[in-house]
Amino acid sequence: MADFQLDQLKESAPVKLERNGKTVCVVRVKDEVFAIDDTCSHSDASLCEGEVTDFKIECWLHGAEFDLRTGQALTLPANIALQTYQVDIQENSVTVEI
Ligand code: FES
């Protein structure tokens, strides 16, 4: 069963998904969808509450940016990458592999 319908995901508006003991932040950018660990690698903040610009999400607490495609930490104070998850899109159905 799909986790989301693509047309219900608003662009650059992160959505939280909890499954298998993990909390993941799911973000649509144009017709692609990315999934990244929700907890910032710098401290205990939810990335889903941050702002998305292009393929980056910015942590609201201290401003670190992460690449949604790779999980790479792009700016301090975070310097540890986050895990990303594969997202399958079949027509309008979006499934996150957690
Ligand atoms: S908690 Fe995210 S940058 Fe500090």
Coordinates of N, CA, C and O and ligand atoms in Angstrom, one line a residue:
M1 N 0.8 -1.2 0.0 CA 0.0 0.0 0.0 C 0.9 1.3 0.0 O 1.9 1.3 0.7
A2 N 0.5 2.2 -0.7 CA 1.3 3.5 -0.9 C 1.2 4.3 0.4 O 0.2 4.2 1.2
D3 N 2.3 5.0 0.7 CA 2.4 5.8 1.9 C 1.6 7.2 1.6 O 1.0 7.8 2.5
F4 N 1.7 7.6 0.3 CA 1.1 8.9 0.0 C 0.6 8.8 -1.5 O 1.1 8.0 -2.2
Q5 N -0.2 9.8 -1.8 CA -0.6 10.0 -3.2 C 0.2 11.2 -3.6 O 0.2 12.2 -2.9
L6 N 0.9 11.1 -4.8 CA 1.7 12.2 -5.2 C 1.0 13.5 -5.3 O 1.5 14.6 -4.9
D7 N -0.2 13.5 -5.8 CA -0.9 14.8 -5.9 C -1.4 15.4 -4.6 O -1.9 16.5 -4.5
Q8 N -1.2 14.6 -3.5 CA -1.5 15.2 -2.2 C -0.3 15.7 -1.4 O -0.4 16.3 -0.4
L9 N 0.9 15.5 -2.0 CA 2.1 16.0 -1.4 C 2.3 17.4 -2.0 O 2.5 17.5 -3.2
K10 N 2.3 18.4 -1.2 CA 2.6 19.8 -1.7 C 4.1 20.0 -1.9 O 4.9 19.5 -1.1
E11 N 4.4 20.7 -2.9 CA 5.8 20.9 -3.2 C 6.5 21.6 -2.1 O 6.0 22.6 -1.6
S12 N 7.7 21.1 -1.7 CA 8.5 21.7 -0.7 C 7.9 21.9 0.7 O 8.3 22.7 1.5
A13 N 6.9 21.1 0.9 CA 6.2 21.1 2.2 C 6.4 19.7 2.9 O 5.8 18.7 2.6
P14 N 7.4 19.6 3.8 CA 7.8 18.3 4.4 C 6.7 17.6 5.2 O 5.9 18.3 5.8
V15 N 6.7 16.3 5.1 CA 5.7 15.5 5.8 C 6.4 14.4 6.6 O 7.4 13.8 6.1
K16 N 6.0 14.2 7.8 CA 6.6 13.2 8.6 C 6.0 11.9 8.4 O 4.8 11.7 8.3
L17 N 6.9 10.8 8.4 CA 6.4 9.5 8.3 C 7.1 8.6 9.3 O 8.3 8.6 9.4
E18 N 6.3 7.9 10.1 CA 6.9 7.1 11.2 C 6.6 5.6 10.8 O 5.5 5.2 10.6
R19 N 7.7 4.8 10.8 CA 7.5 3.4 10.5 C 8.8 2.6 11.0 O 9.9 3.1 10.9
N20 N 8.6 1.4 11.5 CA 9.7 0.6 11.9 C 10.6 1.3 12.8 O 11.8 1.1 12.8
G21 N 10.1 2.1 13.7 CA 10.9 2.7 14.7 C 11.7 3.9 14.2 O 12.5 4.5 14.9
K22 N 11.4 4.3 13.0 CA 12.2 5.4 12.4 C 11.2 6.6 12.1 O 10.0 6.3 11.8
T23 N 11.7 7.8 12.2 CA 10.9 8.9 11.8 C 11.6 9.6 10.6 O 12.8 9.9 10.7
V24 N 10.9 9.7 9.5 CA 11.5 10.1 8.3 C 10.8 11.3 7.8 O 9.6 11.5 8.0
C25 N 11.5 12.2 7.2 CA 11.0 13.5 6.6 C 10.8 13.3 5.1 O 11.8 13.0 4.4
V26 N 9.6 13.4 4.6 CA 9.4 13.2 3.2 C 9.1 14.5 2.5 O 8.2 15.3 3.0
V27 N 9.8 14.7 1.4 CA 9.6 16.0 0.7 C 9.5 15.9 -0.8 O 10.2 15.1 -1.4
R28 N 8.5 16.5 -1.3 CA 8.3 16.5 -2.8 C 9.0 17.8 -3.4 O 8.8 18.9 -2.9
V29 N 9.8 17.5 -4.4 CA 10.4 18.6 -5.1 C 10.1 18.4 -6.6 O 10.6 17.4 -7.2
K30 N 9.3 19.2 -7.1 CA 8.7 19.0 -8.5 C 8.0 17.6 -8.6 O 7.2 17.3 -7.7
D31 N 8.5 16.8 -9.5 CA 7.8 15.5 -9.6 C 8.7 14.4 -8.9 O 8.4 13.2 -9.1
E32 N 9.6 14.8 -8.1 CA 10.4 13.8 -7.4 C 10.1 13.9 -5.9 O 9.6 14.9 -5.4
V33 N 10.3 12.8 -5.2 CA 10.0 12.8 -3.7 C 11.2 12.2 -3.1 O 11.8 11.2 -3.5
F34 N 11.7 12.8 -2.0 CA 12.8 12.4 -1.2 C 12.5 12.1 0.2 O 11.5 12.7 0.8
A35 N 13.2 11.2 0.8 CA 13.0 10.8 2.2 C 14.3 10.8 2.9 O 15.3 10.2 2.4
I36 N 14.4 11.5 4.1 CA 15.6 11.6 4.8 C 15.3 11.5 6.3 O 14.1 11.8 6.7
D37 N 16.2 11.0 7.1 CA 16.0 10.9 8.5 C 15.5 12.3 9.0 O 16.0 13.3 8.7
D38 N 14.5 12.2 9.9 CA 13.9 13.5 10.3 C 14.7 14.2 11.4 O 14.6 15.4 11.5
T39 N 15.5 13.5 12.2 CA 16.2 14.1 13.3 C 17.5 14.7 12.8 O 18.4 13.9 12.2
C40 N 17.8 15.9 13.0 CA 19.0 16.6 12.5 C 20.2 15.9 13.2 O 20.1 15.4 14.3
S41 N 21.3 15.8 12.4 CA 22.5 15.1 13.0 C 23.3 16.0 14.0 O 24.2 15.5 14.6
H42 N 22.9 17.2 14.1 CA 23.6 18.1 15.0 C 23.0 18.0 16.4 O 23.7 18.0 17.4
S43 N 21.7 18.0 16.5 CA 21.0 17.9 17.8 C 19.6 17.4 17.6 O 19.3 17.0 16.5
D44 N 18.8 17.5 18.6 CA 17.5 16.9 18.5 C 16.4 17.8 17.9 O 15.6 18.4 18.7
A45 N 16.4 18.0 16.6 CA 15.4 18.9 16.0 C 14.8 18.2 14.8 O 15.5 17.4 14.1
S46 N 13.5 18.4 14.6 CA 12.9 17.8 13.5 C 13.1 18.6 12.2 O 12.7 19.7 12.1
L47 N 13.7 17.9 11.2 CA 13.9 18.6 9.9 C 12.6 18.9 9.2 O 12.5 19.9 8.4
C48 N 11.5 18.2 9.5 CA 10.2 18.4 8.9 C 9.7 19.8 9.2 O 8.9 20.3 8.5
E49 N 10.2 20.4 10.2 CA 9.8 21.8 10.6 C 10.7 22.8 9.9 O 10.5 24.0 10.1
G50 N 11.6 22.4 9.1 CA 12.6 23.3 8.4 C 12.1 23.7 7.1 O 11.0 23.3 6.6
E51 N 12.9 24.5 6.4 CA 12.5 25.1 5.1 C 13.2 24.4 4.0 O 14.4 24.1 4.1
V52 N 12.5 24.2 2.9 CA 13.1 23.5 1.7 C 13.3 24.6 0.7 O 12.5 25.4 0.3
T53 N 14.5 24.5 0.1 CA 14.9 25.3 -1.0 C 15.6 24.4 -2.1 O 16.6 23.8 -1.7
D54 N 15.1 24.4 -3.2 CA 15.6 23.4 -4.3 C 15.7 22.0 -3.7 O 14.7 21.5 -3.2
F55 N 16.9 21.5 -3.6 CA 17.0 20.1 -3.1 C 17.6 20.1 -1.7 O 18.2 19.1 -1.2
K56 N 17.5 21.2 -1.0 CA 18.1 21.4 0.4 C 16.9 21.6 1.4 O 15.9 22.2 1.1
I57 N 17.2 21.0 2.6 CA 16.3 21.3 3.7 C 17.2 21.9 4.8 O 18.3 21.5 5.1
E58 N 16.7 23.0 5.4 CA 17.4 23.7 6.4 C 16.8 23.4 7.8 O 15.6 23.5 8.0
C59 N 17.7 23.0 8.7 CA 17.2 22.8 10.1 C 16.8 24.1 10.7 O 17.5 25.1 10.7
W60 N 15.6 24.1 11.3 CA 15.1 25.3 11.9 C 15.8 25.8 13.1 O 15.8 27.0 13.5
L61 N 16.5 24.8 13.8 CA 17.1 25.2 15.1 C 18.4 26.0 15.0 O 18.5 27.0 15.6
H62 N 19.4 25.5 14.2 CA 20.6 26.3 14.1 C 21.0 26.5 12.6 O 22.1 26.9 12.4
G63 N 20.2 26.1 11.7 CA 20.4 26.5 10.3 C 21.3 25.6 9.5 O 21.6 25.9 8.3
A64 N 21.6 24.4 9.9 CA 22.4 23.5 9.1 C 21.5 23.1 7.9 O 20.3 22.9 8.0
E65 N 22.1 22.9 6.7 CA 21.4 22.5 5.5 C 21.9 21.1 5.1 O 23.1 20.7 5.2
F66 N 20.9 20.3 4.6 CA 21.2 18.9 4.2 C 20.7 18.8 2.8 O 19.6 19.4 2.4
D67 N 21.4 18.0 2.0 CA 21.0 17.7 0.6 C 19.9 16.5 0.7 O 20.2 15.5 1.2
L68 N 18.8 16.8 0.2 CA 17.7 15.8 0.3 C 18.0 14.6 -0.6 O 17.5 13.5 -0.3
R69 N 18.8 14.8 -1.6 CA 19.1 13.6 -2.5 C 20.1 12.7 -1.9 O 20.0 11.5 -2.2
T70 N 21.0 13.2 -1.1 CA 22.1 12.3 -0.6 C 22.2 12.2 0.9 O 22.8 11.3 1.4
G71 N 21.5 13.2 1.6 CA 21.6 13.2 3.1 C 22.9 14.0 3.5 O 23.0 14.2 4.7
Q72 N 23.7 14.4 2.6 CA 24.9 15.1 3.0 C 24.7 16.4 3.8 O 23.8 17.1 3.4
A73 N 25.5 16.6 4.8 CA 25.4 17.8 5.6 C 26.2 18.9 4.8 O 27.3 18.7 4.5
L74 N 25.5 19.9 4.4 CA 26.1 20.9 3.5 C 26.7 22.1 4.2 O 27.6 22.8 3.7
T75 N 26.1 22.4 5.4 CA 26.6 23.6 6.1 C 26.7 23.2 7.6 O 25.9 22.4 8.1
L76 N 27.6 23.9 8.3 CA 27.7 23.7 9.8 C 26.5 24.4 10.4 O 25.8 25.2 9.7
P77 N 26.1 24.0 11.6 CA 26.9 23.2 12.5 C 26.8 21.7 12.4 O 27.4 21.0 13.1
A78 N 26.0 21.2 11.4 CA 26.0 19.8 11.2 C 27.1 19.4 10.3 O 27.5 20.1 9.4
N79 N 27.8 18.3 10.6 CA 28.8 17.8 9.7 C 28.7 16.2 9.6 O 29.6 15.6 9.0
I80 N 27.6 15.7 10.0 CA 27.4 14.2 9.8 C 26.2 14.1 8.9 O 25.1 14.7 9.1
A81 N 26.4 13.2 7.9 CA 25.3 13.0 6.9 C 24.1 12.2 7.5 O 24.3 11.5 8.5
L82 N 22.9 12.4 7.0 CA 21.8 11.7 7.4 C 21.4 10.6 6.4 O 21.8 10.7 5.2
Q83 N 20.8 9.6 6.9 CA 20.4 8.5 6.0 C 19.2 8.9 5.1 O 18.3 9.7 5.6
T84 N 19.3 8.5 3.9 CA 18.2 8.8 3.0 C 17.5 7.4 2.7 O 18.2 6.4 2.8
Y85 N 16.3 7.4 2.1 CA 15.6 6.2 1.9 C 15.1 6.3 0.4 O 14.7 7.4 -0.1
Q86 N 15.0 5.1 -0.2 CA 14.5 5.0 -1.5 C 13.0 5.3 -1.6 O 12.3 4.9 -0.7
V87 N 12.6 6.1 -2.6 CA 11.2 6.4 -2.7 C 10.7 5.9 -4.1 O 11.4 6.2 -5.1
D88 N 9.7 5.0 -4.1 CA 9.2 4.5 -5.4 C 7.9 5.3 -5.7 O 7.0 5.4 -4.9
I89 N 7.9 5.7 -7.0 CA 6.7 6.4 -7.4 C 6.1 5.6 -8.6 O 6.8 5.4 -9.6
Q90 N 4.9 5.2 -8.4 CA 4.2 4.4 -9.5 C 2.9 5.3 -9.8 O 2.0 5.3 -9.0
E91 N 2.9 5.9 -11.0 CA 1.9 6.8 -11.3 C 1.6 7.8 -10.2 O 2.5 8.6 -9.9
N92 N 0.5 7.7 -9.4 CA 0.3 8.6 -8.3 C 0.6 8.1 -6.9 O 0.5 8.8 -5.9
S93 N 1.1 6.9 -6.9 CA 1.4 6.2 -5.6 C 2.8 6.4 -5.2 O 3.7 6.0 -6.0
V94 N 3.0 6.9 -4.0 CA 4.4 7.1 -3.5 C 4.6 6.2 -2.3 O 3.9 6.2 -1.3
T95 N 5.7 5.3 -2.4 CA 6.0 4.4 -1.3 C 7.5 4.7 -0.9 O 8.4 4.7 -1.7
V96 N 7.7 4.8 0.4 CA 9.0 5.0 1.0 C 9.5 3.7 1.5 O 8.8 3.0 2.3
E97 N 10.7 3.3 1.1 CA 11.3 2.1 1.6 C 12.1 2.3 2.9 O 13.2 2.8 2.8
I98 N 11.4 2.0 4.0 CA 12.1 2.2 5.3 C 12.4 0.8 5.9 O 11.5 0.0 6.1
Ligands
FES1 S1 19.8 20.9 15.6 FE1 19.9 21.1 13.5 S2 21.5 22.5 13.2 FE2 21.4 22.3 15.3

